[in-house]
Amino acid sequence: MTHILYGAPVSLYSGKARAYLDWKGVDYREELCTPDIQRSIVIPHVGRPVMPVVQKDDGTILQDTTVIIDHFEAITDGPSVYPETPVQKLIALLFELYGDEWLVIPAMHYRWNYNEEWVYGEFGKIALPEGSPQEQYDKGRENGARFKGFVPMLGITPETIPGIEASYEALLGELDAHFAVHDYLLGTRPSIGDYGLIGPLYAHLYRDPKSGELMKRLAPNVARWVERMVEVENPRSGEFLPDDEIPETLLPVVIRMLEEQFPYLGALAHLYADWAKANPGADIPRAVGMAPFTIAGVKGERAATTFSLWMLQRPLDHYRSLKGAVRERARDVLDHGDGELFRNFILRARVRFENHILSQD
Ligand SMILES: N[C@@H](CCC(=O)N[C@@H](CS)C(=O)NCC(=O)O)C(=O)O
C-alpha cells in the first residue's frame, strides 16, 4: 500500500504538495481529485470540498499542504526542508507565507484574465477525465465558476490589475537575478519557502500557457527553478548555505513582501481580533470582511482571510522565540525593508488549526 495524493495538475496547492513529496522521496501515487472523490473522501473528513488531500496507507486524511509537509517531515529521516539555522528558517517561513497567501493574487489574475478559455478545459478534465474536449469544456465552465468568483474577493479588479502586473513583473526580475546564482532560495536544497512559492509559480504562472510564456520571456531562470522543483532529479539532496547566510539577492523580495503583504496582514489581524471579541467561542469564518491593500502604488481591498493568520503565526512565533545576537541578526535582515511591520506585529488574537478546522485560540 502506498499513500495517495488526491490533487490535480491545475491546482495551485497540489503543485506544492506534489513537488515536496517527490523531493522527500515519499512512497505515494497521485489520483485525480474528482467530484466523486470530493463527495466520498474529502467532504466527509475535511468538511468541505478542497484539494489537495493525502490519504495515508492507514487511512488517515491529511489536508492543507503545510500539515502534509510537517507530517512527512516528522516521520521521515534525512534532510529537512526546514533550515536548522534560525535566520534561514525565519526567511523560509516568511516565503511560505508569501507564496501561499499572497502570490495567489497574480496567480488568479493571470489565470482568469489571460487563460480563462483554456482553464475551463483543464477543470473539465478533473470532472470528466474520459469526456470529449467539448464535454470537458462545458463541465469546466460550470465547475470553474466558483473559482472565477474568488477573483474580485482576492482584490483583482480593473483598478488593481495594473498594480498586480507591475508588482509581479518586478518580482520576476528579482527572482530571476536570484536564481541566476542559486538553485533554490537558500542554497542547493529546497526549503519550505521554495514550496510556498512553487504553488502559484508552477500550477498557474508556469503551467497556464499565456502565463508560462510571460515567465519564460521575462524570467528564464525562474522557469528553470520551477522545472528543478517539479522534475526532481535527486530527492533529499543539497545543502542550505553555510553560516545561516541569507543571500543578498533575496533581500529585494523580502523588502517587497514586507511592503505589500504586511500592511494587509496588519489590517486583517485587527479585523479578526475585533470579530473574535464580538464572537467569543464562535466558529471562525473563512473571511472577516474586507481589508485594504496597496500593490505597486495602487489601492484595493481583498477578503480578510483568517487562514492567513495561521500561516503568519509560524514565522512570527519563530522570530519571537529568538534571543540576543540571533534576534539581532534576524532584525538586520528584516530591516533592509520595513522590518518593524513584522517585528512589532500586533496580534491581539490568535487562531489554532487542528483537524482541518480553524478555531479561536
Ligand atoms: N491552504 C490550503 C489551501 C487548499 C486550497 O485552497 N485548495 C484550492 C485548490 S488549489 C481549493 O480547493 N479551493 C477551494 C476552496 O477553498 O473552496 C493548502 O495549503 O492546502
Short mmCIF file of C-alpha atoms and ligand atoms in Angstrom, two decimals:
data_model
loop_
_atom_site.label_atom_id
_atom_site.label_comp_id
_atom_site.label_asym_id
_atom_site.label_seq_id
_atom_site.Cartn_x
_atom_site.Cartn_y
_atom_site.Cartn_z
CA MET A 1 0.00 0.00 0.00
CA THR A 2 1.21 3.48 -0.75
CA HIS A 3 -0.14 6.88 0.23
CA ILE A 4 -2.45 8.67 -2.21
CA LEU A 5 -2.29 12.32 -3.15
CA TYR A 6 -5.67 13.46 -4.42
CA GLY A 7 -4.96 16.54 -6.48
CA ALA A 8 -4.98 17.92 -9.99
CA PRO A 9 -2.45 19.39 -12.40
CA VAL A 10 -4.32 22.69 -12.49
CA SER A 11 -4.49 23.07 -8.69
CA LEU A 12 -2.14 25.54 -7.05
CA TYR A 13 -1.64 23.78 -3.72
CA SER A 14 -1.49 20.33 -5.35
CA GLY A 15 1.66 21.57 -7.08
CA LYS A 16 3.16 22.47 -3.73
CA ALA A 17 2.36 19.08 -2.15
CA ARG A 18 3.49 17.06 -5.18
CA ALA A 19 6.84 18.85 -5.50
CA TYR A 20 7.52 18.29 -1.80
CA LEU A 21 6.50 14.60 -1.76
CA ASP A 22 8.74 13.97 -4.80
CA TRP A 23 11.74 15.69 -3.22
CA LYS A 24 11.16 13.90 0.07
CA GLY A 25 11.02 10.54 -1.71
CA VAL A 26 7.66 9.66 -0.14
CA ASP A 27 6.09 6.47 -1.49
CA TYR A 28 2.82 7.76 -2.95
CA ARG A 29 0.72 7.81 -6.07
CA GLU A 30 -1.40 10.65 -7.33
CA GLU A 31 -5.04 10.35 -8.29
CA LEU A 32 -7.35 12.99 -9.66
CA CYS A 33 -9.45 14.64 -7.00
CA THR A 34 -12.69 14.16 -8.95
CA PRO A 35 -16.14 15.27 -7.74
CA ASP A 36 -16.70 11.62 -6.66
CA ILE A 37 -13.56 11.70 -4.50
CA GLN A 38 -14.64 15.03 -3.06
CA ARG A 39 -18.02 13.51 -2.10
CA SER A 40 -16.75 10.16 -0.82
CA ILE A 41 -13.45 11.10 0.84
CA VAL A 42 -12.77 14.81 1.14
CA ILE A 43 -16.05 16.26 2.38
CA PRO A 44 -16.71 13.50 4.97
CA HIS A 45 -13.25 14.03 6.52
CA VAL A 46 -12.43 17.67 5.90
CA GLY A 47 -15.91 19.15 5.92
CA ARG A 48 -15.66 20.98 2.59
CA PRO A 49 -14.51 20.36 -0.96
CA VAL A 50 -10.83 21.21 -1.23
CA MET A 51 -7.62 19.83 -2.70
CA PRO A 52 -5.01 18.52 -2.28
CA VAL A 53 -5.69 15.82 0.26
CA VAL A 54 -3.35 12.99 1.22
CA GLN A 55 -4.87 9.67 2.24
CA LYS A 56 -2.22 7.74 4.11
CA ASP A 57 -1.87 3.99 3.74
CA ASP A 58 -3.50 3.62 7.18
CA GLY A 59 -6.50 5.70 6.04
CA THR A 60 -5.53 8.92 7.84
CA ILE A 61 -6.53 12.02 5.90
CA LEU A 62 -4.14 14.96 5.78
CA GLN A 63 -5.26 18.28 4.42
CA ASP A 64 -3.52 21.53 3.97
CA THR A 65 -0.15 21.42 2.37
CA THR A 66 1.62 22.74 5.45
CA VAL A 67 0.10 19.95 7.54
CA ILE A 68 1.04 17.40 4.88
CA ILE A 69 4.62 18.64 4.74
CA ASP A 70 5.02 18.82 8.50
CA HIS A 71 3.63 15.32 8.85
CA PHE A 72 6.19 13.79 6.49
CA GLU A 73 8.97 15.93 7.93
CA ALA A 74 8.18 14.48 11.36
CA ILE A 75 8.07 10.83 10.34
CA THR A 76 10.83 10.71 7.71
CA ASP A 77 14.55 10.71 8.40
CA GLY A 78 17.08 12.58 6.35
CA PRO A 79 17.42 16.12 5.07
CA SER A 80 14.64 18.51 6.02
CA VAL A 81 13.09 21.40 4.10
CA TYR A 82 13.27 23.42 7.33
CA PRO A 83 16.70 25.02 7.79
CA GLU A 84 18.14 24.29 11.22
CA THR A 85 19.76 27.70 11.43
CA PRO A 86 17.44 30.36 12.84
CA VAL A 87 17.56 33.23 10.34
CA GLN A 88 17.30 30.97 7.31
CA LYS A 89 14.37 29.24 8.98
CA LEU A 90 12.66 32.59 9.51
CA ILE A 91 13.15 33.65 5.90
CA ALA A 92 11.94 30.26 4.66
CA LEU A 93 8.75 30.53 6.76
CA LEU A 94 8.16 34.07 5.50
CA PHE A 95 8.48 32.94 1.90
CA GLU A 96 5.99 30.17 2.54
CA LEU A 97 3.53 32.75 3.86
CA TYR A 98 4.21 34.99 0.87
CA GLY A 99 3.75 32.25 -1.73
CA ASP A 100 0.75 30.59 -0.13
CA GLU A 101 -1.22 33.62 0.94
CA TRP A 102 -0.12 36.50 -1.32
CA LEU A 103 1.11 35.27 -4.70
CA VAL A 104 -2.29 33.70 -5.17
CA ILE A 105 -3.20 37.25 -6.33
CA PRO A 106 -1.07 37.26 -9.52
CA ALA A 107 -1.74 33.51 -9.91
CA MET A 108 -5.50 34.06 -10.06
CA HIS A 109 -5.25 37.29 -12.04
CA TYR A 110 -3.22 35.82 -14.89
CA ARG A 111 -5.26 32.62 -14.92
CA TRP A 112 -8.65 34.26 -15.13
CA ASN A 113 -7.76 37.28 -17.21
CA TYR A 114 -5.42 35.65 -19.75
CA ASN A 115 -6.12 31.89 -19.69
CA GLU A 116 -9.84 31.60 -18.97
CA GLU A 117 -10.95 29.59 -22.00
CA TRP A 118 -8.03 27.19 -21.67
CA VAL A 119 -8.54 26.62 -17.98
CA TYR A 120 -12.17 25.57 -18.47
CA GLY A 121 -10.90 22.59 -20.43
CA GLU A 122 -8.50 21.81 -17.57
CA PHE A 123 -11.28 21.94 -14.98
CA GLY A 124 -13.34 19.66 -17.22
CA LYS A 125 -10.55 17.08 -17.26
CA ILE A 126 -10.91 16.71 -13.47
CA ALA A 127 -14.68 16.22 -13.55
CA LEU A 128 -14.88 14.17 -16.78
CA PRO A 129 -11.49 12.53 -17.38
CA GLU A 130 -12.98 10.39 -20.17
CA GLY A 131 -15.12 13.14 -21.73
CA SER A 132 -14.69 14.73 -25.15
CA PRO A 133 -12.95 18.12 -25.28
CA GLN A 134 -16.34 19.82 -25.74
CA GLU A 135 -17.89 17.96 -22.80
CA GLN A 136 -14.89 18.82 -20.67
CA TYR A 137 -15.07 22.47 -21.66
CA ASP A 138 -18.79 22.69 -20.83
CA LYS A 139 -18.36 20.95 -17.49
CA GLY A 140 -15.27 23.01 -16.73
CA ARG A 141 -17.20 26.22 -17.34
CA GLU A 142 -19.79 25.07 -14.82
CA ASN A 143 -17.27 23.94 -12.20
CA GLY A 144 -14.83 26.79 -12.77
CA ALA A 145 -17.45 29.43 -11.98
CA ARG A 146 -16.79 29.04 -8.24
CA PHE A 147 -13.08 29.76 -8.68
CA LYS A 148 -13.71 32.65 -11.05
CA GLY A 149 -15.99 34.01 -8.33
CA PHE A 150 -12.98 34.26 -5.98
CA VAL A 151 -11.28 36.78 -8.30
CA PRO A 152 -12.83 40.02 -7.00
CA MET A 153 -12.59 38.72 -3.41
CA LEU A 154 -8.84 38.44 -3.90
CA GLY A 155 -8.67 42.13 -4.78
CA ILE A 156 -8.33 41.62 -8.53
CA THR A 157 -10.32 44.39 -10.22
CA PRO A 158 -9.82 46.59 -13.29
CA GLU A 159 -8.39 49.24 -10.93
CA THR A 160 -5.83 46.98 -9.23
CA ILE A 161 -4.71 44.98 -12.28
CA PRO A 162 -2.01 47.46 -13.37
CA GLY A 163 -0.53 47.30 -9.85
CA ILE A 164 -0.72 43.49 -9.74
CA GLU A 165 1.07 43.20 -13.08
CA ALA A 166 3.74 45.77 -12.22
CA SER A 167 4.40 44.02 -8.91
CA TYR A 168 4.54 40.55 -10.45
CA GLU A 169 6.87 41.58 -13.27
CA ALA A 170 9.18 43.27 -10.78
CA LEU A 171 9.11 40.16 -8.59
CA LEU A 172 10.02 38.00 -11.58
CA GLY A 173 13.01 40.25 -12.23
CA GLU A 174 14.15 39.96 -8.61
CA LEU A 175 13.75 36.19 -8.51
CA ASP A 176 15.43 35.84 -11.88
CA ALA A 177 18.54 37.56 -10.56
CA HIS A 178 18.49 35.27 -7.52
CA PHE A 179 18.02 32.03 -9.44
CA ALA A 180 20.78 33.03 -11.86
CA VAL A 181 23.13 32.40 -8.91
CA HIS A 182 21.36 29.93 -6.61
CA ASP A 183 19.48 26.71 -7.34
CA TYR A 184 16.89 27.36 -4.62
CA LEU A 185 16.10 30.19 -2.21
CA LEU A 186 18.72 29.26 0.36
CA GLY A 187 21.26 27.12 -1.45
CA THR A 188 21.27 23.79 -3.23
CA ARG A 189 18.42 22.35 -1.16
CA PRO A 190 14.78 23.48 -1.48
CA SER A 191 13.31 24.93 1.71
CA ILE A 192 9.74 25.31 2.92
CA GLY A 193 9.94 28.78 1.33
CA ASP A 194 10.55 27.28 -2.11
CA TYR A 195 7.46 25.11 -1.59
CA GLY A 196 5.41 28.19 -0.73
CA LEU A 197 6.46 29.84 -3.98
CA ILE A 198 6.04 26.80 -6.17
CA GLY A 199 2.23 26.58 -5.81
CA PRO A 200 1.47 29.87 -7.59
CA LEU A 201 4.63 29.90 -9.69
CA TYR A 202 4.10 26.40 -11.08
CA ALA A 203 0.44 25.42 -11.32
CA HIS A 204 -0.76 28.80 -12.51
CA LEU A 205 2.09 31.07 -13.55
CA TYR A 206 4.23 28.46 -15.34
CA ARG A 207 1.69 25.91 -16.46
CA ASP A 208 -1.10 28.17 -17.74
CA PRO A 209 0.04 28.80 -21.34
CA LYS A 210 -0.07 32.60 -21.53
CA SER A 211 1.48 32.95 -18.07
CA GLY A 212 4.18 30.42 -18.89
CA GLU A 213 5.14 32.40 -21.99
CA LEU A 214 5.47 35.53 -19.88
CA MET A 215 7.61 33.80 -17.25
CA LYS A 216 9.92 32.20 -19.80
CA ARG A 217 10.32 35.51 -21.62
CA LEU A 218 10.86 37.75 -18.59
CA ALA A 219 12.49 35.37 -16.17
CA PRO A 220 14.03 32.26 -17.73
CA ASN A 221 15.93 31.49 -14.53
CA VAL A 222 12.66 31.38 -12.62
CA ALA A 223 11.23 28.99 -15.21
CA ARG A 224 14.28 26.77 -14.78
CA TRP A 225 13.85 26.85 -10.99
CA VAL A 226 10.21 25.76 -11.47
CA GLU A 227 11.44 22.87 -13.62
CA ARG A 228 14.01 21.86 -10.99
CA MET A 229 11.30 21.94 -8.32
CA VAL A 230 8.77 19.82 -10.19
CA GLU A 231 11.05 17.38 -12.01
CA VAL A 232 13.00 16.19 -9.02
CA GLU A 233 16.25 14.55 -10.08
CA ASN A 234 17.91 13.96 -6.74
CA PRO A 235 15.45 13.56 -3.88
CA ARG A 236 16.62 14.56 -0.41
CA SER A 237 19.82 16.15 -1.64
CA GLY A 238 21.55 19.51 -1.42
CA GLU A 239 22.55 21.85 1.39
CA PHE A 240 21.50 25.18 2.77
CA LEU A 241 24.15 27.90 2.57
CA PRO A 242 26.66 27.79 5.44
CA ASP A 243 26.68 30.15 8.43
CA ASP A 244 22.96 30.92 8.33
CA GLU A 245 23.61 33.16 5.33
CA ILE A 246 20.76 34.96 3.60
CA PRO A 247 21.78 35.66 0.00
CA GLU A 248 21.79 39.37 -0.88
CA THR A 249 19.76 38.56 -3.97
CA LEU A 250 16.78 37.60 -1.76
CA LEU A 251 16.64 40.93 0.02
CA PRO A 252 14.61 42.74 -2.69
CA VAL A 253 11.94 40.07 -2.32
CA VAL A 254 11.95 40.35 1.48
CA ILE A 255 11.54 44.12 1.10
CA ARG A 256 8.69 43.63 -1.40
CA MET A 257 6.90 41.16 0.84
CA LEU A 258 7.07 43.45 3.87
CA GLU A 259 5.82 46.38 1.83
CA GLU A 260 2.96 44.59 0.04
CA GLN A 261 1.71 41.83 2.28
CA PHE A 262 2.33 43.10 5.81
CA PRO A 263 0.08 46.18 5.87
CA TYR A 264 -2.71 43.90 4.67
CA LEU A 265 -1.88 41.27 7.32
CA GLY A 266 -1.88 44.02 9.96
CA ALA A 267 -5.37 45.12 8.94
CA LEU A 268 -6.54 41.51 8.80
CA ALA A 269 -5.23 40.81 12.32
CA HIS A 270 -7.24 43.73 13.71
CA LEU A 271 -10.40 42.74 11.85
CA TYR A 272 -10.06 39.21 13.20
CA ALA A 273 -9.38 40.38 16.76
CA ASP A 274 -12.47 42.62 16.65
CA TRP A 275 -14.52 39.75 15.28
CA ALA A 276 -13.21 37.35 17.96
CA LYS A 277 -14.05 39.83 20.71
CA ALA A 278 -17.59 40.15 19.40
CA ASN A 279 -17.99 36.39 18.83
CA PRO A 280 -16.32 34.52 21.69
CA GLY A 281 -16.11 30.79 21.04
CA ALA A 282 -17.83 31.03 17.63
CA ASP A 283 -16.66 29.08 14.57
CA ILE A 284 -14.22 31.15 12.55
CA PRO A 285 -15.46 32.18 9.10
CA ARG A 286 -13.13 31.96 6.11
CA ALA A 287 -13.04 35.76 5.95
CA VAL A 288 -13.85 38.54 8.41
CA GLY A 289 -14.77 41.30 5.98
CA MET A 290 -12.50 43.09 3.54
CA ALA A 291 -9.05 44.53 4.29
CA PRO A 292 -7.26 47.27 2.35
CA PHE A 293 -4.03 46.66 0.48
CA THR A 294 -1.70 48.58 -1.81
CA ILE A 295 0.22 46.98 -4.64
CA ALA A 296 2.74 48.93 -6.73
CA GLY A 297 1.07 52.13 -5.52
CA VAL A 298 -2.47 51.02 -6.44
CA LYS A 299 -5.03 50.66 -3.65
CA GLY A 300 -7.64 47.94 -3.39
CA GLU A 301 -9.28 45.67 -0.87
CA ARG A 302 -9.46 41.95 -0.56
CA ALA A 303 -11.11 39.38 1.67
CA ALA A 304 -9.57 39.27 5.13
CA THR A 305 -8.87 35.53 5.08
CA THR A 306 -8.48 34.06 8.53
CA PHE A 307 -6.34 31.13 7.41
CA SER A 308 -3.58 33.61 6.52
CA LEU A 309 -3.26 34.31 10.26
CA TRP A 310 -2.28 30.74 10.97
CA MET A 311 0.37 30.94 8.28
CA LEU A 312 1.56 34.26 9.73
CA GLN A 313 1.85 32.86 13.27
CA ARG A 314 4.51 30.41 12.09
CA PRO A 315 7.27 32.93 11.23
CA LEU A 316 6.10 35.30 13.96
CA ASP A 317 6.31 32.68 16.72
CA HIS A 318 9.69 31.58 15.43
CA TYR A 319 11.03 35.15 15.36
CA ARG A 320 9.75 35.85 18.86
CA SER A 321 11.48 32.75 20.17
CA LEU A 322 14.88 34.08 19.05
CA LYS A 323 17.12 35.69 21.62
CA GLY A 324 20.07 38.04 21.78
CA ALA A 325 22.55 38.12 18.93
CA VAL A 326 20.49 35.76 16.78
CA ARG A 327 17.46 38.01 17.04
CA GLU A 328 19.64 40.95 16.10
CA ARG A 329 20.85 39.14 13.00
CA ALA A 330 17.25 38.43 12.04
CA ARG A 331 16.38 42.07 12.68
CA ASP A 332 19.23 43.24 10.44
CA VAL A 333 17.91 41.15 7.56
CA LEU A 334 14.31 42.30 8.03
CA ASP A 335 15.33 45.92 8.39
CA HIS A 336 16.56 46.09 4.82
CA GLY A 337 12.85 46.73 4.36
CA ASP A 338 10.18 47.97 6.75
CA GLY A 339 11.09 45.25 9.23
CA GLU A 340 9.09 46.84 12.00
CA LEU A 341 5.89 45.79 10.29
CA PHE A 342 6.85 42.24 11.11
CA ARG A 343 8.93 42.66 14.26
CA ASN A 344 6.31 44.77 16.05
CA PHE A 345 3.33 43.00 14.56
CA ILE A 346 0.27 43.43 16.76
CA LEU A 347 -1.51 40.10 17.03
CA ARG A 348 -4.33 40.68 19.53
CA ALA A 349 -6.00 37.33 18.92
CA ARG A 350 -4.62 34.02 17.70
CA VAL A 351 -6.01 31.11 15.75
CA ARG A 352 -5.47 27.36 16.07
CA PHE A 353 -5.65 24.90 13.17
CA GLU A 354 -6.44 21.33 14.13
CA ASN A 355 -8.34 18.50 12.48
CA HIS A 356 -8.92 20.66 9.41
CA ILE A 357 -10.62 23.37 11.45
CA LEU A 358 -9.52 26.86 12.36
CA SER A 359 -10.58 27.84 15.87
CA GLN A 360 -10.08 30.69 18.33
CA ASP A 361 -7.00 30.29 20.48
N1 LIG B 1 -4.03 26.33 2.42
C1 LIG B 1 -4.53 25.17 1.73
C2 LIG B 1 -5.45 25.52 0.66
C3 LIG B 1 -6.04 24.47 -0.23
C4 LIG B 1 -6.84 25.17 -1.29
O1 LIG B 1 -7.29 26.30 -1.11
N2 LIG B 1 -7.01 24.50 -2.42
C5 LIG B 1 -7.77 25.05 -3.52
C6 LIG B 1 -7.37 24.41 -4.82
S1 LIG B 1 -5.68 24.66 -5.22
C7 LIG B 1 -9.21 24.71 -3.28
O2 LIG B 1 -9.57 23.56 -3.19
N3 LIG B 1 -10.04 25.72 -3.14
C8 LIG B 1 -11.45 25.54 -2.97
C9 LIG B 1 -11.92 26.24 -1.78
O3 LIG B 1 -11.07 26.63 -0.97
O4 LIG B 1 -13.13 26.39 -1.63
C10 LIG B 1 -3.39 24.23 1.40
O5 LIG B 1 -2.23 24.60 1.58
O6 LIG B 1 -3.67 23.07 1.08
#
